[in-house]
Structure formats: structure tokens, C-alpha cells
Amino acid sequence: MTIYKSIIIALFIPFIGIAQVDLDSELFLELEKMDTLLFEEGFNNCSKEAMEAALSEDLEFFHDNGGITKGKPAFITSFLTNMCDANKKPIRKLVPESLTVFPLRENGTLYGAIQKGVHEFFIKEPGKELYKTQVAQFTHLWIKEETGWKISRVLSYDHKAPETDTKGITVPIEVLTRYAGNYKAPQTGNIIISIKEGVMHLDAGEMQTDLITKSSILFAHPQAPIELKFVSNPDGSIKKFVVLENGKVVEEAQRIER
């Protein structure tokens, strides 16, 4: 059996008889270091040199949303083109204690390893705090080449929005109904706030979603780092709401009718 066939079997058949190595083992620590090189230096800091050092020439990258990329040059070019915008830079963080490593041997000789884990992705924008956008699982196939460990196959899958508090607190329906009506904002345009089955609903063109109740005046988007804070007139009627992104005011929507 060729090494390549062994790789395919190891990737897609359950780990029968392949034991996970200890977290303090030499193999685990070596590949943990390579993960740091690939992501902390390569991905997060857009280091082409770090990417070159960690990737195999015959790299194949499989993404559940982005398709297949073959070859190190094609992968690095795609990465530098799409992931290195300083105004909106994706940042990857490994979920603590999620990393596991399984050795691959042929005739008793270590030739590679499978590394699995969970990572989170954030967006970094100038003047803003990092905000989380996705959580995903990964499976990496590392091959021990003459020049060191190189990642040969990448499976990046189960991408989903980060878990959020979808329940919030309970506010009397009489309070919620005060906010129902039409609003207008300079950038977003017309916005409709309605109450459906005791939950505030936002309709702003392409953005339509139920909101999470944080307090009697504060409501949050279930996935994006956006909150709506309502402001009242002296007589208690609703004047407007301000839109906060990562805690900072980015827009105001004036109420135009109930």
C-alpha cells in the first residue's frame, strides 16, 4: 500500500487502533508549534514566509463553503488576495483544549499525523474591538518531510455562526409594543420594528431578524455585534433608537410613525 493510499484511509475511516497522543508528548508539542506558525504568524499576520514554511507543495485544501484549492502557490495567492485587507482582517483563534493529534506510521515508522481541533474566527477593524463571526472544525494532515513537518491536506468544515444568547430576558408585552412602528436612518433607510409572539422583529430591507431582549430599552442582533438602544421623549413616547456596533454608536434611526 502506498503512503498516499494510507493517508486517504486515515482521513476518512474512523480511528481504529490509532491512539491519540498525550498533550505533553513530543509529537503533540511539535504540531502545536506548527499550528501556531501557520495561523498566528501566517494567517493572522499575513506572513507569506510562515505559510511557505508550513505548507506542502502538493497541498489540497477542502472547505465546506469555499470549495477546493490545490497546490501551495494557488492557496497562498488566494489567501493573500482575500484575507489580508487591513480594514477588515479575519483573525483565527484556536479553541483551548480542543486540539488532538493522532500519529500515522508505516511499518512502525512515523511518517505523518492527523491534527484535529476547533477554531473561532473574528474580524479586526481599525478602531474597533474584535468581534466573532464563525466557529468551525478542522482536520489537518501533516507529513514529515526532509525539511520538517508540512501540512498536506486540510479539511475545514462545520462553519457556523457563534452560539449566542437567543432567549434574553422577559419584558412585558406592553413595553415592547411601545417600540413598534416605522423608523428612518441616514444610512440604512426605512426600518420597521414589529412585535411577533412577544419578540421584537427588525425589518431593514435585506436584514430581517428577531432581536434578543437585553433590557427594557436594549435589544441585540442574534449573530452580529449590533444592538438597538431606544430613546424616549420627555412625555414617554419613543423618539428614536441608536445603533451600536461593538458598543459604539454608528447610526441613529428617528421614529416617523407608529
mmCIF file of C-alpha atoms in Angstrom:
data_model
loop_
_atom_site.group_PDB
_atom_site.id
_atom_site.type_symbol
_atom_site.label_atom_id
_atom_site.label_comp_id
_atom_site.label_asym_id
_atom_site.label_seq_id
_atom_site.Cartn_x
_atom_site.Cartn_y
_atom_site.Cartn_z
ATOM 1 C CA MET A 1 0.000 0.000 0.000
ATOM 2 C CA THR A 2 1.372 3.411 -0.966
ATOM 3 C CA ILE A 3 1.738 6.230 1.541
ATOM 4 C CA TYR A 4 -0.919 8.227 -0.332
ATOM 5 C CA LYS A 5 -3.457 5.395 -0.005
ATOM 6 C CA SER A 6 -2.619 5.152 3.683
ATOM 7 C CA ILE A 7 -3.335 8.860 4.022
ATOM 8 C CA ILE A 8 -6.755 8.580 2.400
ATOM 9 C CA ILE A 9 -7.724 5.644 4.608
ATOM 10 C CA ALA A 10 -6.570 7.502 7.726
ATOM 11 C CA LEU A 11 -8.552 10.609 6.824
ATOM 12 C CA PHE A 12 -11.882 9.046 6.024
ATOM 13 C CA ILE A 13 -12.110 5.869 8.108
ATOM 14 C CA PRO A 14 -12.632 6.064 11.910
ATOM 15 C CA PHE A 15 -9.508 5.925 14.034
ATOM 16 C CA ILE A 16 -9.419 2.181 14.631
ATOM 17 C CA GLY A 17 -6.347 1.315 16.613
ATOM 18 C CA ILE A 18 -4.863 4.813 16.289
ATOM 19 C CA ALA A 19 -4.328 6.289 19.718
ATOM 20 C CA GLN A 20 -4.378 9.982 20.436
ATOM 21 C CA VAL A 21 -1.010 11.133 21.752
ATOM 22 C CA ASP A 22 -0.616 12.782 25.146
ATOM 23 C CA LEU A 23 -0.765 16.550 25.291
ATOM 24 C CA ASP A 24 2.785 16.725 26.655
ATOM 25 C CA SER A 25 4.251 14.355 24.064
ATOM 26 C CA GLU A 26 6.950 15.495 21.662
ATOM 27 C CA LEU A 27 4.698 14.930 18.647
ATOM 28 C CA PHE A 28 1.798 16.945 20.083
ATOM 29 C CA LEU A 29 4.062 19.851 21.039
ATOM 30 C CA GLU A 30 5.759 19.850 17.625
ATOM 31 C CA LEU A 31 2.460 20.051 15.757
ATOM 32 C CA GLU A 32 1.038 22.564 18.211
ATOM 33 C CA LYS A 33 4.044 24.730 17.332
ATOM 34 C CA MET A 34 3.361 24.221 13.609
ATOM 35 C CA ASP A 35 -0.293 25.206 14.131
ATOM 36 C CA THR A 36 0.928 28.424 15.739
ATOM 37 C CA LEU A 37 3.311 29.059 12.837
ATOM 38 C CA LEU A 38 0.572 28.512 10.271
ATOM 39 C CA PHE A 39 -2.140 30.564 11.953
ATOM 40 C CA GLU A 40 -0.622 33.050 14.387
ATOM 41 C CA GLU A 41 2.170 34.116 12.046
ATOM 42 C CA GLY A 42 0.807 33.061 8.670
ATOM 43 C CA PHE A 43 -2.949 33.623 8.841
ATOM 44 C CA ASN A 44 -3.289 36.357 11.471
ATOM 45 C CA ASN A 45 -0.236 38.370 10.394
ATOM 46 C CA CYS A 46 -0.412 37.595 6.661
ATOM 47 C CA SER A 47 3.128 36.223 6.617
ATOM 48 C CA LYS A 48 3.856 34.597 3.265
ATOM 49 C CA GLU A 49 7.127 33.273 4.685
ATOM 50 C CA ALA A 50 5.315 31.442 7.512
ATOM 51 C CA MET A 51 2.845 29.968 5.024
ATOM 52 C CA GLU A 52 5.689 28.811 2.796
ATOM 53 C CA ALA A 53 7.398 27.131 5.760
ATOM 54 C CA ALA A 54 4.300 25.247 6.954
ATOM 55 C CA LEU A 55 2.657 24.099 3.711
ATOM 56 C CA SER A 56 3.496 21.181 1.457
ATOM 57 C CA GLU A 57 3.906 21.764 -2.284
ATOM 58 C CA ASP A 58 1.075 19.297 -3.016
ATOM 59 C CA LEU A 59 -1.334 20.962 -0.575
ATOM 60 C CA GLU A 60 -5.034 20.262 -1.050
ATOM 61 C CA PHE A 61 -7.478 22.457 0.864
ATOM 62 C CA PHE A 62 -11.121 21.402 1.212
ATOM 63 C CA HIS A 63 -13.585 23.992 2.532
ATOM 64 C CA ASP A 64 -17.282 23.274 3.087
ATOM 65 C CA ASN A 65 -18.247 26.678 1.680
ATOM 66 C CA GLY A 66 -15.260 27.772 -0.398
ATOM 67 C CA GLY A 67 -14.609 24.625 -2.409
ATOM 68 C CA ILE A 68 -11.242 23.034 -3.218
ATOM 69 C CA THR A 69 -7.865 24.710 -3.647
ATOM 70 C CA LYS A 70 -4.951 22.619 -4.949
ATOM 71 C CA GLY A 71 -1.278 23.462 -4.673
ATOM 72 C CA LYS A 72 0.661 25.721 -2.316
ATOM 73 C CA PRO A 73 1.099 28.641 -4.770
ATOM 74 C CA ALA A 74 -2.635 28.798 -5.539
ATOM 75 C CA PHE A 75 -3.546 28.647 -1.853
ATOM 76 C CA ILE A 76 -1.108 31.367 -0.796
ATOM 77 C CA THR A 77 -2.148 33.652 -3.660
ATOM 78 C CA SER A 78 -5.823 33.208 -2.777
ATOM 79 C CA PHE A 79 -5.124 33.821 0.904
ATOM 80 C CA LEU A 80 -3.083 36.990 0.380
ATOM 81 C CA THR A 81 -5.710 38.335 -2.020
ATOM 82 C CA ASN A 82 -8.795 37.635 0.081
ATOM 83 C CA MET A 83 -7.709 37.559 3.720
ATOM 84 C CA CYS A 84 -5.285 40.430 4.171
ATOM 85 C CA ASP A 85 -7.444 43.552 4.000
ATOM 86 C CA ALA A 86 -6.213 45.717 6.873
ATOM 87 C CA ASN A 87 -9.610 47.404 7.103
ATOM 88 C CA LYS A 88 -11.396 44.108 7.736
ATOM 89 C CA LYS A 89 -8.892 41.412 8.681
ATOM 90 C CA PRO A 90 -10.026 37.886 9.647
ATOM 91 C CA ILE A 91 -8.311 36.611 12.804
ATOM 92 C CA ARG A 92 -8.205 32.945 13.837
ATOM 93 C CA LYS A 93 -8.082 31.717 17.430
ATOM 94 C CA LEU A 94 -7.731 28.089 18.484
ATOM 95 C CA VAL A 95 -10.342 26.932 21.000
ATOM 96 C CA PRO A 96 -8.380 25.977 24.145
ATOM 97 C CA GLU A 97 -8.029 22.242 24.808
ATOM 98 C CA SER A 98 -9.727 21.292 21.515
ATOM 99 C CA LEU A 99 -6.514 20.202 19.806
ATOM 100 C CA THR A 100 -5.856 16.461 19.374
ATOM 101 C CA VAL A 101 -3.126 14.600 17.464
ATOM 102 C CA PHE A 102 -3.111 11.056 16.051
ATOM 103 C CA PRO A 103 0.178 9.574 14.739
ATOM 104 C CA LEU A 104 0.438 7.838 11.359
ATOM 105 C CA ARG A 105 3.006 5.076 10.920
ATOM 106 C CA GLU A 106 4.086 2.694 8.198
ATOM 107 C CA ASN A 107 5.918 -0.439 9.289
ATOM 108 C CA GLY A 108 6.362 1.171 12.686
ATOM 109 C CA THR A 109 7.938 4.367 11.315
ATOM 110 C CA LEU A 110 6.250 7.708 11.949
ATOM 111 C CA TYR A 111 5.603 9.450 8.635
ATOM 112 C CA GLY A 112 2.733 11.786 9.468
ATOM 113 C CA ALA A 113 -0.024 12.771 11.860
ATOM 114 C CA ILE A 114 -3.635 13.873 11.875
ATOM 115 C CA GLN A 115 -4.379 17.011 13.861
ATOM 116 C CA LYS A 116 -7.972 17.894 14.753
ATOM 117 C CA GLY A 117 -9.496 20.818 16.593
ATOM 118 C CA VAL A 118 -11.971 23.667 16.739
ATOM 119 C CA HIS A 119 -11.208 27.273 15.942
ATOM 120 C CA GLU A 120 -13.021 30.589 16.023
ATOM 121 C CA PHE A 121 -12.795 33.413 13.527
ATOM 122 C CA PHE A 122 -13.028 37.103 14.309
ATOM 123 C CA ILE A 123 -12.936 40.327 12.308
ATOM 124 C CA LYS A 124 -10.432 43.056 13.141
ATOM 125 C CA GLU A 125 -11.312 46.578 12.023
ATOM 126 C CA PRO A 126 -9.427 49.812 12.811
ATOM 127 C CA GLY A 127 -10.704 51.440 15.985
ATOM 128 C CA LYS A 128 -12.984 48.536 16.901
ATOM 129 C CA GLU A 129 -12.793 45.551 19.213
ATOM 130 C CA LEU A 130 -12.528 42.086 17.670
ATOM 131 C CA TYR A 131 -15.899 40.508 17.001
ATOM 132 C CA LYS A 132 -16.564 36.831 16.423
ATOM 133 C CA THR A 133 -18.065 35.723 13.106
ATOM 134 C CA GLN A 134 -17.664 31.946 12.812
ATOM 135 C CA VAL A 135 -16.789 28.705 14.573
ATOM 136 C CA ALA A 136 -15.507 25.700 12.627
ATOM 137 C CA GLN A 137 -13.810 22.345 12.908
ATOM 138 C CA PHE A 138 -10.599 21.403 11.145
ATOM 139 C CA THR A 139 -8.664 18.243 10.321
ATOM 140 C CA HIS A 140 -5.074 18.660 9.155
ATOM 141 C CA LEU A 141 -2.824 16.012 7.670
ATOM 142 C CA TRP A 142 0.833 16.698 8.485
ATOM 143 C CA ILE A 143 3.624 14.844 6.642
ATOM 144 C CA LYS A 144 7.152 14.555 7.991
ATOM 145 C CA GLU A 145 9.305 15.705 5.086
ATOM 146 C CA GLU A 146 13.094 16.081 4.947
ATOM 147 C CA THR A 147 12.779 19.794 5.705
ATOM 148 C CA GLY A 148 10.376 19.265 8.606
ATOM 149 C CA TRP A 149 6.632 18.954 9.195
ATOM 150 C CA LYS A 150 4.452 20.169 6.315
ATOM 151 C CA ILE A 151 0.680 20.309 6.112
ATOM 152 C CA SER A 152 -0.501 18.336 3.085
ATOM 153 C CA ARG A 153 -4.280 18.097 3.380
ATOM 154 C CA VAL A 154 -6.740 20.449 5.083
ATOM 155 C CA LEU A 155 -10.393 19.742 5.827
ATOM 156 C CA SER A 156 -12.168 22.903 7.010
ATOM 157 C CA TYR A 157 -15.798 22.218 7.826
ATOM 158 C CA ASP A 158 -18.852 22.754 10.043
ATOM 159 C CA HIS A 159 -18.608 26.535 9.702
ATOM 160 C CA LYS A 160 -21.408 28.189 11.656
ATOM 161 C CA ALA A 161 -22.272 31.367 13.468
ATOM 162 C CA PRO A 162 -21.054 31.521 17.077
ATOM 163 C CA GLU A 163 -23.510 30.489 19.743
ATOM 164 C CA THR A 164 -25.352 33.395 21.279
ATOM 165 C CA ASP A 165 -27.951 34.006 23.921
ATOM 166 C CA THR A 166 -31.134 33.564 21.866
ATOM 167 C CA LYS A 167 -33.541 33.936 24.791
ATOM 168 C CA GLY A 168 -32.622 37.150 26.525
ATOM 169 C CA ILE A 169 -34.777 38.470 29.365
ATOM 170 C CA THR A 170 -38.552 38.700 29.595
ATOM 171 C CA VAL A 171 -40.114 42.151 29.172
ATOM 172 C CA PRO A 172 -43.874 42.854 29.438
ATOM 173 C CA ILE A 173 -45.544 42.937 26.043
ATOM 174 C CA GLU A 174 -46.888 46.402 26.879
ATOM 175 C CA VAL A 175 -43.306 47.691 26.957
ATOM 176 C CA LEU A 176 -42.369 46.057 23.675
ATOM 177 C CA THR A 177 -45.387 47.369 21.803
ATOM 178 C CA ARG A 178 -44.319 50.956 22.576
ATOM 179 C CA TYR A 179 -41.401 50.464 20.184
ATOM 180 C CA ALA A 180 -43.411 49.112 17.241
ATOM 181 C CA GLY A 181 -43.502 51.474 14.277
ATOM 182 C CA ASN A 182 -41.565 52.928 11.368
ATOM 183 C CA TYR A 183 -38.137 54.494 11.683
ATOM 184 C CA LYS A 184 -35.710 56.106 9.259
ATOM 185 C CA ALA A 185 -31.906 56.179 9.418
ATOM 186 C CA PRO A 186 -29.455 58.092 7.184
ATOM 187 C CA GLN A 187 -27.551 55.029 6.004
ATOM 188 C CA THR A 188 -29.988 52.152 6.408
ATOM 189 C CA GLY A 189 -33.122 53.948 5.250
ATOM 190 C CA ASN A 190 -36.595 52.797 6.303
ATOM 191 C CA ILE A 191 -36.775 50.367 9.221
ATOM 192 C CA ILE A 192 -39.840 48.619 10.591
ATOM 193 C CA ILE A 193 -39.990 47.442 14.200
ATOM 194 C CA SER A 194 -42.775 44.971 14.968
ATOM 195 C CA ILE A 195 -43.646 42.588 17.784
ATOM 196 C CA LYS A 196 -44.314 38.961 16.866
ATOM 197 C CA GLU A 197 -45.245 36.408 19.522
ATOM 198 C CA GLY A 198 -43.678 38.520 22.250
ATOM 199 C CA VAL A 199 -40.405 39.052 20.366
ATOM 200 C CA MET A 200 -39.146 42.240 18.736
ATOM 201 C CA HIS A 201 -38.614 41.865 14.987
ATOM 202 C CA LEU A 202 -36.388 44.093 12.840
ATOM 203 C CA ASP A 203 -37.097 44.603 9.134
ATOM 204 C CA ALA A 204 -34.476 46.757 7.419
ATOM 205 C CA GLY A 205 -34.558 45.675 3.798
ATOM 206 C CA GLU A 206 -32.262 42.674 3.424
ATOM 207 C CA MET A 207 -31.736 42.469 7.189
ATOM 208 C CA GLN A 208 -34.736 40.764 8.758
ATOM 209 C CA THR A 209 -34.337 39.142 12.147
ATOM 210 C CA ASP A 210 -35.768 38.683 15.612
ATOM 211 C CA LEU A 211 -33.892 40.598 18.295
ATOM 212 C CA ILE A 212 -32.718 39.445 21.712
ATOM 213 C CA THR A 213 -34.058 41.453 24.654
ATOM 214 C CA LYS A 214 -31.159 42.640 26.819
ATOM 215 C CA SER A 215 -33.130 45.174 28.874
ATOM 216 C CA SER A 216 -36.326 47.216 28.616
ATOM 217 C CA ILE A 217 -34.578 49.586 26.185
ATOM 218 C CA LEU A 218 -31.728 47.495 24.719
ATOM 219 C CA PHE A 219 -32.090 44.803 22.048
ATOM 220 C CA ALA A 220 -29.375 42.800 20.284
ATOM 221 C CA HIS A 221 -28.909 41.138 16.904
ATOM 222 C CA PRO A 222 -28.635 37.339 17.401
ATOM 223 C CA GLN A 223 -25.421 36.984 15.359
ATOM 224 C CA ALA A 224 -23.875 40.352 14.502
ATOM 225 C CA PRO A 225 -22.257 42.632 17.146
ATOM 226 C CA ILE A 226 -25.136 45.103 16.793
ATOM 227 C CA GLU A 227 -27.522 46.480 19.436
ATOM 228 C CA LEU A 228 -30.509 48.836 19.291
ATOM 229 C CA LYS A 229 -30.986 51.247 22.191
ATOM 230 C CA PHE A 230 -34.294 53.117 22.305
ATOM 231 C CA VAL A 231 -34.579 56.734 23.451
ATOM 232 C CA SER A 232 -37.812 58.291 24.777
ATOM 233 C CA ASN A 233 -39.222 61.815 24.598
ATOM 234 C CA PRO A 234 -39.992 63.660 27.868
ATOM 235 C CA ASP A 235 -43.636 62.530 27.632
ATOM 236 C CA GLY A 236 -42.590 58.868 27.438
ATOM 237 C CA SER A 237 -43.207 58.366 23.714
ATOM 238 C CA ILE A 238 -40.429 56.787 21.668
ATOM 239 C CA LYS A 239 -38.223 59.291 19.870
ATOM 240 C CA LYS A 240 -35.607 57.112 18.169
ATOM 241 C CA PHE A 241 -33.170 54.272 18.601
ATOM 242 C CA VAL A 242 -29.402 54.376 18.290
ATOM 243 C CA VAL A 243 -27.484 51.577 16.624
ATOM 244 C CA LEU A 244 -24.403 50.377 18.485
ATOM 245 C CA GLU A 245 -21.742 48.206 16.889
ATOM 246 C CA ASN A 246 -19.339 46.669 19.383
ATOM 247 C CA GLY A 247 -20.626 49.203 21.912
ATOM 248 C CA LYS A 248 -20.076 52.295 19.756
ATOM 249 C CA VAL A 249 -22.840 54.411 18.201
ATOM 250 C CA VAL A 250 -22.754 54.087 14.399
ATOM 251 C CA GLU A 251 -26.206 55.386 13.414
ATOM 252 C CA GLU A 252 -29.498 56.794 14.678
ATOM 253 C CA ALA A 253 -32.979 55.947 13.454
ATOM 254 C CA GLN A 254 -35.688 58.541 14.047
ATOM 255 C CA ARG A 255 -39.254 57.380 14.569
ATOM 256 C CA ILE A 256 -41.521 58.676 11.801
ATOM 257 C CA GLU A 257 -44.816 56.987 12.756
ATOM 258 C CA ARG A 258 -46.177 54.250 14.942
#
